Short mmCIF file of C-alpha atoms (C1' of nucleotides) in Angstrom, two decimals:
data_model
loop_
_atom_site.label_atom_id
_atom_site.label_comp_id
_atom_site.label_asym_id
_atom_site.label_seq_id
_atom_site.Cartn_x
_atom_site.Cartn_y
_atom_site.Cartn_z
CA MET A 258 17.80 -5.87 11.19
CA ILE A 259 14.79 -8.19 10.76
CA LYS A 260 12.59 -6.94 7.89
CA ALA A 261 9.15 -7.72 6.65
CA ILE A 262 8.93 -10.61 4.15
CA LYS A 263 9.36 -9.63 0.56
CA GLY A 264 6.10 -8.56 -1.02
CA THR A 265 4.41 -7.78 2.35
CA ASN A 266 3.84 -4.31 3.69
CA ASP A 267 3.37 -2.59 7.01
CA ILE A 268 0.51 -0.16 6.93
CA LEU A 269 1.57 2.69 9.13
CA PRO A 270 -0.73 5.17 10.84
CA ASP A 271 -0.49 7.78 8.12
CA GLU A 272 -1.46 5.18 5.54
CA ILE A 273 -4.22 3.54 7.54
CA GLN A 274 -6.45 6.60 7.03
CA TYR A 275 -6.74 5.64 3.33
CA TRP A 276 -7.61 2.07 4.20
CA ASN A 277 -10.18 3.13 6.74
CA HIS A 278 -11.83 5.52 4.28
CA LEU A 279 -12.00 2.71 1.71
CA THR A 280 -13.37 0.22 4.23
CA ASN A 281 -16.09 2.65 5.31
CA ILE A 282 -17.23 3.10 1.78
CA VAL A 283 -17.17 -0.62 1.06
CA LEU A 284 -19.22 -1.39 4.22
CA ASN A 285 -21.66 1.35 3.37
CA GLN A 286 -22.27 0.12 -0.20
CA MET A 287 -22.56 -3.46 0.91
CA ASN A 288 -25.26 -2.31 3.25
CA ILE A 289 -26.98 -0.45 0.49
CA TYR A 290 -26.98 -3.43 -1.85
CA ASN A 291 -27.72 -5.77 1.05
CA TYR A 292 -24.65 -8.01 0.96
CA LYS A 293 -23.83 -9.83 4.21
CA GLU A 294 -20.26 -10.16 5.46
CA ILE A 295 -18.58 -13.60 5.62
CA ARG A 296 -15.20 -14.37 7.15
CA THR A 297 -13.38 -17.58 6.48
CA PRO A 298 -10.09 -18.90 7.77
CA ILE A 299 -6.83 -17.61 6.39
CA PHE A 300 -5.85 -21.13 5.30
CA GLU A 301 -7.62 -24.09 3.89
CA GLN A 302 -6.89 -27.59 2.68
CA THR A 303 -4.76 -27.26 -0.39
CA GLU A 304 -7.17 -29.48 -2.33
CA LEU A 305 -9.93 -26.75 -2.05
CA PHE A 306 -7.92 -24.42 -4.25
CA SER A 307 -6.48 -27.00 -6.66
CA ARG A 308 -9.97 -28.21 -7.37
CA GLY A 309 -11.73 -24.87 -7.19
CA ILE A 310 -9.35 -22.63 -9.10
CA GLY A 311 -7.92 -25.23 -11.45
CA ASP A 312 -4.68 -27.20 -11.35
CA SER A 313 -3.40 -25.72 -14.59
CA THR A 314 -3.82 -22.12 -13.50
CA ASP A 315 -0.70 -20.16 -12.54
CA ILE A 316 -2.14 -19.45 -9.13
CA VAL A 317 -2.31 -23.07 -8.24
CA SER A 318 0.67 -24.43 -10.22
CA LYS A 319 3.30 -21.96 -9.04
CA GLU A 320 2.02 -19.19 -6.75
CA MET A 321 0.46 -20.74 -3.67
CA TYR A 322 1.90 -20.63 -0.16
CA THR A 323 1.48 -24.29 0.63
CA PHE A 324 2.93 -26.09 3.65
CA ILE A 325 2.63 -29.36 5.46
CA ASP A 326 1.52 -29.08 9.07
CA ARG A 327 2.50 -31.30 12.02
CA SER A 328 -0.34 -33.67 11.16
CA GLU A 329 0.96 -34.11 7.65
CA ASN A 330 -1.91 -32.17 6.13
CA SER A 331 -1.25 -30.04 3.10
CA LEU A 332 -2.55 -26.57 3.84
CA THR A 333 -2.49 -23.37 1.77
CA LEU A 334 -2.81 -19.69 2.58
CA LYS A 335 -5.78 -18.51 0.60
CA PRO A 336 -4.80 -17.02 -2.77
CA GLU A 337 -8.31 -15.83 -3.48
CA MET A 338 -11.61 -15.99 -1.68
CA THR A 339 -14.22 -17.43 -3.96
CA ALA A 340 -13.28 -21.11 -3.32
CA SER A 341 -13.38 -20.43 0.44
CA VAL A 342 -16.79 -18.74 0.32
CA VAL A 343 -18.16 -21.59 -1.80
CA ARG A 344 -16.70 -24.10 0.66
CA ALA A 345 -18.45 -22.39 3.52
CA PHE A 346 -21.63 -22.10 1.49
CA ILE A 347 -21.69 -25.86 0.93
CA GLU A 348 -20.45 -26.79 4.38
CA HIS A 349 -23.14 -24.82 6.15
CA SER A 350 -25.93 -25.60 3.62
CA LEU A 351 -26.52 -21.88 3.08
CA GLY A 352 -28.29 -22.72 -0.12
CA LYS A 353 -30.95 -24.58 1.81
CA GLN A 354 -31.53 -21.76 4.22
CA PHE A 355 -32.03 -19.05 1.56
CA GLY A 356 -32.67 -19.21 -2.13
CA LEU A 357 -30.18 -16.48 -2.76
CA ASN A 358 -27.12 -15.65 -0.68
CA LYS A 359 -25.49 -12.30 -1.21
CA LEU A 360 -22.10 -12.34 0.58
CA PHE A 361 -19.16 -10.02 0.80
CA TYR A 362 -15.71 -10.16 2.37
CA ILE A 363 -12.67 -8.02 3.04
CA SER A 364 -9.54 -10.10 3.61
CA PRO A 365 -5.84 -10.57 3.04
CA MET A 366 -4.72 -13.01 0.31
CA PHE A 367 -1.39 -14.64 -0.39
CA ARG A 368 0.37 -15.45 -3.59
CA GLN A 369 4.10 -16.05 -3.98
CA GLU A 370 4.79 -13.93 -7.05
CA ARG A 371 7.52 -11.42 -7.82
CA PRO A 372 6.26 -8.12 -6.39
CA GLN A 373 5.80 -5.07 -8.64
CA ALA A 374 3.57 -2.03 -8.77
CA GLY A 375 0.10 -3.09 -7.49
CA ARG A 376 1.24 -6.67 -6.82
CA PHE A 377 2.23 -8.09 -3.47
CA ARG A 378 2.64 -11.47 -1.79
CA GLN A 379 0.23 -10.53 0.92
CA PHE A 380 -2.40 -8.29 -0.58
CA HIS A 381 -5.98 -7.41 0.28
CA GLN A 382 -9.20 -7.87 -1.59
CA PHE A 383 -12.77 -7.09 -0.97
CA GLY A 384 -15.33 -8.81 -3.04
CA ILE A 385 -18.88 -10.27 -3.30
CA GLU A 386 -20.36 -13.62 -4.17
CA ALA A 387 -24.03 -13.78 -5.12
CA ILE A 388 -24.90 -17.48 -4.97
CA GLY A 389 -28.18 -19.00 -6.09
CA SER A 390 -29.44 -17.40 -9.25
CA HIS A 391 -28.66 -17.27 -12.96
CA ASN A 392 -30.70 -14.07 -13.29
CA PRO A 393 -28.77 -11.52 -15.43
CA TYR A 394 -30.04 -8.81 -13.09
CA LEU A 395 -27.60 -10.22 -10.59
CA ASP A 396 -24.71 -10.06 -13.10
CA ALA A 397 -25.50 -6.37 -13.61
CA GLU A 398 -25.88 -5.80 -9.87
CA VAL A 399 -22.44 -7.29 -9.11
CA ILE A 400 -20.87 -5.03 -11.60
CA GLN A 401 -22.84 -2.15 -10.21
CA VAL A 402 -21.63 -2.73 -6.67
CA ALA A 403 -18.05 -2.64 -7.81
CA PHE A 404 -18.60 0.44 -9.86
CA SER A 405 -20.47 2.24 -7.11
CA ILE A 406 -17.67 1.65 -4.67
CA LEU A 407 -15.06 2.97 -7.08
CA GLN A 408 -17.21 6.00 -7.86
CA ASN A 409 -17.77 6.72 -4.14
CA LEU A 410 -14.02 6.69 -3.76
CA GLY A 411 -13.94 9.52 -6.26
CA LEU A 412 -12.32 7.58 -9.08
CA LYS A 413 -12.99 8.97 -12.55
CA ASP A 414 -10.46 7.40 -14.79
CA ILE A 415 -11.80 3.88 -14.76
CA GLU A 416 -13.16 1.62 -17.53
CA VAL A 417 -15.43 -1.36 -17.36
CA ASN A 418 -14.58 -4.17 -19.77
CA LEU A 419 -17.26 -6.75 -20.40
CA ASN A 420 -17.38 -10.08 -22.12
CA SER A 421 -19.19 -13.38 -22.11
CA LEU A 422 -17.52 -16.76 -22.08
CA GLY A 423 -20.79 -18.63 -22.68
CA ILE A 424 -21.12 -22.25 -21.49
CA PRO A 425 -18.30 -24.84 -21.76
CA GLU A 426 -19.59 -26.35 -25.03
CA GLU A 427 -19.62 -23.01 -26.75
CA ARG A 428 -16.25 -22.11 -25.33
CA ASN A 429 -14.71 -25.40 -26.41
CA LYS A 430 -15.90 -24.91 -29.93
CA PHE A 431 -14.39 -21.46 -29.95
CA ALA A 432 -11.17 -22.78 -28.50
CA GLU A 433 -10.88 -25.26 -31.36
CA ALA A 434 -11.62 -22.65 -33.95
CA LEU A 435 -9.01 -20.36 -32.41
CA LYS A 436 -6.49 -23.16 -32.31
CA ASP A 437 -7.10 -23.95 -35.99
CA PHE A 438 -6.69 -20.34 -36.86
CA LEU A 439 -3.41 -19.90 -35.01
CA SER A 440 -1.80 -23.23 -35.72
CA SER A 441 -0.92 -22.24 -39.25
CA LYS A 442 0.97 -19.24 -37.76
CA LYS A 443 2.41 -21.22 -34.90
CA ASN A 444 6.10 -20.49 -35.80
CA GLU A 445 5.46 -16.80 -35.76
CA LEU A 446 3.97 -16.74 -32.30
CA SER A 447 5.97 -15.67 -29.27
CA GLU A 448 7.46 -18.41 -27.14
CA ASP A 449 4.85 -17.78 -24.45
CA SER A 450 2.00 -18.03 -26.92
CA LYS A 451 3.31 -21.21 -28.45
CA ASN A 452 2.97 -22.79 -25.00
CA ARG A 453 -0.45 -21.19 -24.57
CA LEU A 454 -1.57 -22.89 -27.75
CA GLU A 455 -1.58 -26.13 -25.83
CA SER A 456 -2.17 -25.02 -22.27
CA ASN A 457 -4.73 -22.28 -22.70
CA VAL A 458 -5.46 -20.80 -26.12
CA PHE A 459 -7.57 -17.95 -24.74
CA ARG A 460 -4.53 -16.45 -23.08
CA ILE A 461 -3.11 -15.64 -26.53
CA LEU A 462 -6.01 -13.25 -26.97
CA ASP A 463 -4.74 -10.82 -24.34
CA SER A 464 -1.04 -11.37 -25.09
CA LYS A 465 0.95 -8.18 -24.61
CA ASN A 466 3.24 -9.20 -27.42
CA GLN A 467 2.68 -6.82 -30.31
CA HIS A 468 3.29 -9.41 -33.00
CA ASP A 469 0.92 -11.87 -31.38
CA GLN A 470 -1.76 -9.21 -31.55
CA GLU A 471 -1.01 -8.60 -35.26
CA LEU A 472 -1.35 -12.32 -35.91
CA LEU A 473 -4.73 -12.32 -34.26
CA ALA A 474 -6.17 -9.98 -36.90
CA GLY A 475 -9.16 -11.72 -38.39
CA SER A 476 -9.28 -14.46 -35.80
CA PRO A 477 -12.56 -15.98 -34.84
CA SER A 478 -14.47 -14.07 -32.14
CA LEU A 479 -15.96 -15.70 -29.08
CA ILE A 480 -19.26 -13.83 -29.45
CA ASP A 481 -19.96 -15.70 -32.71
CA PHE A 482 -19.89 -18.98 -30.83
CA LEU A 483 -22.41 -18.08 -28.20
CA GLY A 484 -25.77 -19.88 -28.44
CA GLU A 485 -29.08 -18.16 -28.26
CA GLU A 486 -29.46 -18.42 -24.49
CA SER A 487 -25.94 -17.21 -23.73
CA LEU A 488 -26.35 -14.32 -26.10
CA GLU A 489 -29.72 -13.40 -24.59
CA HIS A 490 -28.17 -13.41 -21.11
CA PHE A 491 -25.28 -11.31 -22.29
CA ASN A 492 -27.56 -8.79 -24.02
CA LYS A 493 -29.68 -8.43 -20.95
CA VAL A 494 -26.66 -7.67 -18.78
CA LYS A 495 -25.59 -4.97 -21.27
CA GLU A 496 -29.13 -3.49 -21.29
CA LEU A 497 -29.11 -3.28 -17.48
CA LEU A 498 -25.75 -1.66 -17.37
CA THR A 499 -27.11 1.00 -19.66
CA ILE A 500 -30.13 1.57 -17.38
CA ALA A 501 -27.76 1.80 -14.44
CA LYS A 502 -25.72 4.40 -16.40
CA ILE A 503 -22.55 2.37 -16.12
CA PRO A 504 -20.35 2.98 -19.17
CA TYR A 505 -18.63 -0.17 -20.45
CA SER A 506 -16.62 -1.46 -23.38
CA GLU A 507 -17.34 -4.81 -24.85
CA ASN A 508 -14.10 -6.61 -25.08
CA HIS A 509 -14.28 -10.03 -26.75
CA LYS A 510 -10.66 -10.67 -25.92
CA LEU A 511 -11.30 -10.43 -22.21
CA VAL A 512 -10.65 -13.89 -20.86
CA ARG A 513 -9.89 -14.51 -17.26
CA GLY A 514 -7.35 -16.77 -15.79
CA LEU A 515 -9.45 -18.74 -13.42
CA ASP A 516 -11.04 -21.91 -14.73
CA TYR A 517 -14.40 -21.51 -13.15
CA TYR A 518 -15.89 -18.65 -15.15
CA THR A 519 -18.92 -19.03 -17.39
CA HIS A 520 -21.01 -16.39 -19.13
CA THR A 521 -20.40 -12.84 -17.95
CA THR A 522 -16.84 -11.81 -17.21
CA PHE A 523 -15.71 -8.29 -16.52
CA GLU A 524 -12.81 -6.20 -15.34
CA ILE A 525 -12.57 -2.59 -14.19
CA LEU A 526 -9.29 -1.05 -15.30
CA SER A 527 -7.40 2.04 -14.34
CA SER A 528 -4.68 3.54 -16.54
CA LYS A 529 -2.95 5.18 -13.58
CA VAL A 530 -1.50 2.25 -11.62
CA GLY A 531 1.16 0.71 -13.83
CA ALA A 532 1.06 -2.55 -15.61
CA GLN A 533 -1.30 -4.26 -13.13
CA SER A 534 -4.27 -2.24 -14.24
CA ALA A 535 -7.15 -4.45 -13.19
CA LEU A 536 -8.69 -2.97 -10.08
CA VAL A 537 -11.60 -5.39 -10.14
CA GLY A 538 -12.13 -8.68 -11.86
CA GLY A 539 -15.10 -10.98 -11.74
CA GLY A 540 -17.79 -12.86 -13.46
CA ARG A 541 -20.22 -15.68 -13.32
CA TYR A 542 -19.19 -19.11 -12.20
CA ASN A 543 -22.22 -21.44 -12.53
CA LEU A 544 -20.24 -24.67 -12.37
CA LEU A 545 -17.96 -24.12 -9.35
CA ILE A 546 -20.33 -25.16 -6.61
CA GLU A 547 -21.04 -28.50 -8.16
CA GLN A 548 -17.35 -28.93 -8.96
CA LEU A 549 -16.57 -28.54 -5.25
CA GLY A 550 -19.14 -31.06 -4.18
CA GLY A 551 -22.32 -29.00 -3.71
CA THR A 552 -25.52 -29.26 -5.65
CA SER A 553 -25.42 -27.38 -8.86
CA THR A 554 -25.98 -23.69 -8.10
CA PRO A 555 -25.35 -20.63 -10.29
CA ALA A 556 -23.32 -17.79 -8.90
CA VAL A 557 -21.65 -14.53 -9.79
CA GLY A 558 -19.12 -12.33 -8.03
CA PHE A 559 -16.05 -10.10 -8.16
CA ALA A 560 -12.79 -9.53 -6.33
CA ALA A 561 -11.23 -6.10 -5.99
CA GLY A 562 -7.61 -5.35 -5.15
CA ILE A 563 -7.42 -2.81 -2.35
CA GLU A 564 -3.72 -1.90 -2.83
CA ARG A 565 -4.38 -1.26 -6.52
CA ILE A 566 -7.49 0.79 -5.84
CA LEU A 567 -5.67 2.99 -3.31
CA LEU A 568 -2.88 3.44 -5.77
CA ALA A 569 -5.44 4.70 -8.28
CA CYS A 570 -7.04 6.95 -5.68
CA LYS A 571 -3.68 8.52 -4.88
CA ALA A 572 -2.74 8.96 -8.51
CA GLU A 573 -6.05 10.69 -9.12
CA GLU A 574 -6.13 12.34 -5.78
CA SER A 575 -9.69 11.15 -5.67
CA PHE A 576 -10.09 11.86 -1.97
CA ILE A 577 -8.08 13.37 0.86
CA PRO A 578 -8.27 11.68 4.29
CA ALA A 579 -9.84 13.86 6.97
CA LYS A 580 -7.36 15.87 9.04
CA GLU A 581 -6.72 14.18 12.37
CA GLU A 582 -7.39 16.20 15.49
CA ILE A 583 -8.04 15.78 19.21
CA ASP A 584 -10.51 17.48 21.49
CA ILE A 585 -8.30 18.74 24.25
CA TYR A 586 -4.68 18.71 25.42
CA LEU A 587 -4.00 19.01 29.07
CA ILE A 588 -0.95 21.13 29.97
CA ARG A 589 0.82 20.31 33.16
CA VAL A 590 2.19 23.73 34.35
CA ASP A 591 3.58 22.38 37.65
CA LYS A 592 5.54 19.17 37.76
CA GLU A 593 3.84 17.78 40.84
CA LEU A 594 0.40 17.81 39.17
CA GLU A 595 0.78 14.62 37.21
CA ASN A 596 -1.95 12.84 39.19
CA LYS A 597 -4.31 15.80 38.70
CA ILE A 598 -3.65 15.76 34.92
CA PHE A 599 -4.33 12.03 34.88
CA GLU A 600 -7.52 12.51 36.87
CA ILE A 601 -8.86 15.28 34.59
CA GLY A 602 -7.86 13.35 31.52
CA THR A 603 -9.75 10.35 32.84
CA TYR A 604 -12.81 12.47 33.38
CA PHE A 605 -12.82 13.71 29.77
CA ARG A 606 -12.09 10.26 28.35
CA TYR A 607 -14.85 8.67 30.39
CA ASN A 608 -17.08 11.29 28.73
CA ASN A 609 -15.87 10.28 25.27
CA ARG A 610 -13.61 13.20 24.49
CA THR A 611 -10.28 12.64 22.79
CA VAL A 612 -7.70 13.74 25.28
CA GLU A 613 -3.90 13.79 25.24
CA PHE A 614 -1.24 15.06 27.64
CA ASP A 615 2.54 14.93 28.11
CA TYR A 616 4.29 11.70 29.07
CA LEU A 617 7.86 13.05 28.47
CA SER A 618 8.12 15.59 31.27
CA ARG A 619 8.43 18.40 28.80
CA SER A 620 8.22 22.16 29.30
CA VAL A 621 4.99 24.09 28.94
CA LYS A 622 6.25 25.48 25.65
CA ALA A 623 6.97 21.98 24.36
CA GLN A 624 3.58 20.81 25.52
CA MET A 625 2.00 23.68 23.60
CA ARG A 626 3.90 22.75 20.49
CA GLU A 627 2.74 19.23 20.89
CA ALA A 628 -0.89 20.28 21.35
CA ASN A 629 -0.59 22.31 18.14
CA ARG A 630 1.05 19.40 16.26
CA LEU A 631 -1.86 17.21 17.29
CA ASN A 632 -4.38 19.78 16.04
CA SER A 633 -5.92 19.96 19.46
CA LYS A 634 -9.06 22.05 19.39
CA PHE A 635 -8.60 23.17 23.04
CA VAL A 636 -5.93 23.25 25.66
CA LEU A 637 -6.31 23.19 29.42
CA PHE A 638 -3.61 24.78 31.64
CA VAL A 639 -3.45 23.11 35.01
CA GLY A 640 -1.29 24.70 37.69
CA GLY A 641 0.05 27.93 39.11
CA GLU A 642 -1.85 30.51 41.04
CA GLU A 643 -5.35 29.84 39.71
CA PHE A 644 -4.99 26.16 40.50
CA SER A 645 -4.52 26.99 44.12
CA LYS A 646 -7.91 28.67 43.84
CA GLY A 647 -9.34 25.50 42.30
CA GLU A 648 -9.32 26.94 38.75
CA VAL A 649 -7.88 26.00 35.39
CA GLN A 650 -7.52 27.95 32.10
CA LEU A 651 -9.27 26.68 28.98
CA LYS A 652 -7.79 28.00 25.70
CA ASN A 653 -9.41 27.77 22.30
CA MET A 654 -6.57 27.01 19.91
CA SER A 655 -8.27 28.35 16.80
CA ASP A 656 -8.81 31.90 18.10
CA GLY A 657 -6.57 31.94 21.14
CA GLU A 658 -9.39 32.95 23.54
CA GLN A 659 -8.92 31.84 27.11
CA GLN A 660 -11.35 31.51 29.99
CA ILE A 661 -11.23 30.46 33.62
CA VAL A 662 -13.08 27.33 34.71
CA HIS A 663 -13.60 26.04 38.20
CA LEU A 664 -12.41 22.50 38.74
CA ASN A 665 -15.74 21.49 40.25
CA ASN A 666 -17.35 22.78 37.07
CA LEU A 667 -15.48 20.62 34.49
CA ASP A 668 -18.77 19.47 32.98
CA SER A 669 -19.22 22.94 31.51
CA ILE A 670 -16.20 22.17 29.35
CA LEU A 671 -17.88 19.13 27.94
CA SER A 672 -20.51 21.22 26.29
CA ILE A 673 -17.93 23.65 24.89
CA ILE A 674 -15.47 21.11 23.38
CA LYS A 675 -17.94 19.01 21.42
"C1'" G B 162 12.11 -17.85 -13.26
"C1'" U B 163 14.01 -13.66 -16.82
"C1'" G B 164 15.38 -8.36 -17.98
"C1'" G B 165 15.97 -2.94 -16.58
"C1'" G B 166 16.78 0.91 -12.64
"C1'" C B 167 18.31 2.20 -7.65
"C1'" G B 168 20.72 1.60 -2.60
"C1'" U B 169 24.24 8.43 1.31
"C1'" A B 170 20.70 11.08 8.31
"C1'" G B 171 13.77 9.15 10.47
"C1'" C B 172 11.93 11.13 5.17
"C1'" U B 173 13.22 13.52 0.14
"C1'" C B 174 17.72 14.06 -1.96
"C1'" A B 175 22.89 16.75 -3.21
"C1'" G B 176 27.89 15.09 -3.20
"C1'" U B 177 31.37 18.33 -9.29
"C1'" U B 178 37.26 14.78 -13.29
"C1'" G B 179 38.32 9.45 -6.75
"C1'" G B 180 41.36 14.25 -2.65
"C1'" U B 181 40.43 17.77 4.27
"C1'" U B 182 36.41 16.29 10.16
"C1'" A B 183 30.15 13.47 4.21
"C1'" G B 184 26.00 18.11 3.25
"C1'" A B 185 20.87 20.51 2.44
"C1'" G B 186 15.62 20.77 3.08
"C1'" C B 187 11.75 18.58 5.94
"C1'" G B 188 11.07 16.13 10.54
"C1'" U B 189 12.70 15.45 15.82
"C1'" C B 190 14.70 17.75 20.36
"C1'" U B 191 16.23 22.30 23.31
"C1'" G B 192 16.09 27.50 23.78
"C1'" G B 193 14.43 32.74 22.35
"C1'" U B 194 13.40 35.40 30.58
"C1'" U B 195 9.80 33.65 35.49
"C1'" G B 196 3.30 29.34 32.97
"C1'" U B 197 1.11 29.70 26.29
"C1'" G B 198 1.18 26.85 19.95
"C1'" G B 199 1.27 28.05 14.66
"C1'" C B 200 5.39 32.16 11.61
"C1'" C B 201 10.33 33.56 12.65
"C1'" C B 202 15.33 33.08 14.88
"C1'" A B 203 19.37 30.31 17.37
"C1'" G B 204 21.37 25.68 18.61
"C1'" A B 205 21.63 20.26 19.10
"C1'" A B 206 20.99 15.20 18.24
"C1'" G B 207 21.08 11.83 14.19
"C1'" G B 208 25.03 8.51 9.04
"C1'" U B 209 29.19 1.04 9.73
"C1'" C B 210 27.76 6.23 2.55
"C1'" G B 211 23.30 -1.63 1.99
"C1'" U B 212 27.24 -5.60 2.91
"C1'" G B 213 31.92 -8.05 1.56
"C1'" G B 214 36.19 -8.00 -1.28
"C1'" G B 215 39.53 -5.53 -4.96
"C1'" U B 216 42.27 -1.29 -7.53
"C1'" U B 217 44.76 3.24 -5.41
"C1'" C B 218 49.07 7.20 -1.56
"C1'" A B 219 43.66 8.19 -1.16
"C1'" A B 220 36.96 5.24 -2.59
"C1'" A B 221 30.28 7.58 -1.08
"C1'" U B 222 32.68 8.19 -6.04
"C1'" C B 223 36.18 3.02 -10.14
"C1'" C B 224 35.80 -2.73 -10.52
"C1'" C B 225 33.67 -7.61 -8.81
"C1'" A B 226 30.47 -10.24 -5.77
"C1'" U B 227 26.36 -10.43 -2.57
"C1'" C B 228 21.90 -8.69 -0.24
"C1'" G B 229 17.83 -5.44 -0.42
"C1'" C B 230 14.29 -2.24 -2.85
"C1'" U B 231 11.90 -1.03 -7.32
"C1'" U B 232 9.92 -1.85 -12.22
"C1'" A B 233 8.55 -4.80 -16.44
"C1'" C B 234 7.63 -9.87 -18.57
"C1'" C B 235 4.68 -14.54 -17.23
"C1'" C B 236 0.04 -14.33 -14.54
"C1'" C B 237 -3.35 -11.92 -11.67
"C1'" A B 238 -6.82 -8.19 -7.66
#
RNA sequence: GUGGGCGUAGCUCAGUUGGUUAGAGCGUCUGGUUGUGGCCCAGAAGGUCGUGGGUUCAAAUCCCAUCGCUUACCCCA
């Protein structure tokens, strides 16, 4: 049997109801906050991601689906969307059309990792990118959009973590201080963290190794290295979150894996979805656009994992998808009336009613059972004696009431069934 | 890449110290009088017990390998 690729999932009809509900909420909130949808290709030149996300990140160094096409170009299935949006922003000079571009997307992403709870090789994100302003009101708004969506999904057990990474100079000073602090304890660090000491010191901060965390006691804190402007920006964001009534925790150990972040970073976590608890991650990336060849433009955004969010929704039973039902089921009482059934069905469908009838030549009883299984609001019996008089029987499935309707009077049913 | 757990019907699972034709619930299908659902009742279909090898008189059950799923680490949404 041919099976789906490891880490990919079929979303079957029962499941799609959850996805549609989420999509509707996302679209609605994007409309409320006035973000415009953007769609970019599923693959890009590999160089976009290696330059945009950072060569040393795990995503680029070991997780990308990269292949050479027939023209010898190196292409990559997008592992995240920010680089693609920025590429489109630059390519189409969106920054010259509008001072501020507020964009959102919903799209599949691809990373070749070992699957686990809340992590897949093809997974889906929605997210926003607000490009063109360093205003802290926008940082707060971005967090607010994410928070509003989760709230509208009915999630309660979520936590916003907030930090600021400042500007590169401040971050570099902090990195050195942290390195100094930890190098004396180097031998005690976990193997992973020893490597991080060279590759990316910040990662030691959120190490899951208990002993690493003990060694971090009394370590320098990023917040102490922020300059006045960075601090002011950070404080403003916090003030605005308070006005927006968004509870948050300041977490100075929150560093994010992508190279392009500056200033504000945040995550929204759920404790109900396993180890991969970050539902949403994002922050400000003021240097990325220039890095990718555009004119220096500040920006801020987030990405949200749809699979993880739905996992949380199910764990919390935060919403129940609407019960599926149809308007009317047509029952073929006499075998030879197939054309008539099709004709009546066509009439109702052309009038925008959800109609179903039997395609399996089943008995009247079986057709009734099917109508019931489909939660049909009404049933129409076509055949027998009354049909020879040009009549059909309409039955209301909730109270069992039946009435005779003339075939040349079908429009009277339209007003009854919806 | 590394470690743990698990692979029996469409789904969720049972299968006792290895011992008759491998079971249940749900779902599906048919029927319970001539044209009427839900509840109920009766019956049916559906399984190479993941795959391959080994031990044994005998393997779903024990051993090995392999594949798959799952979970955690790294990292990330």
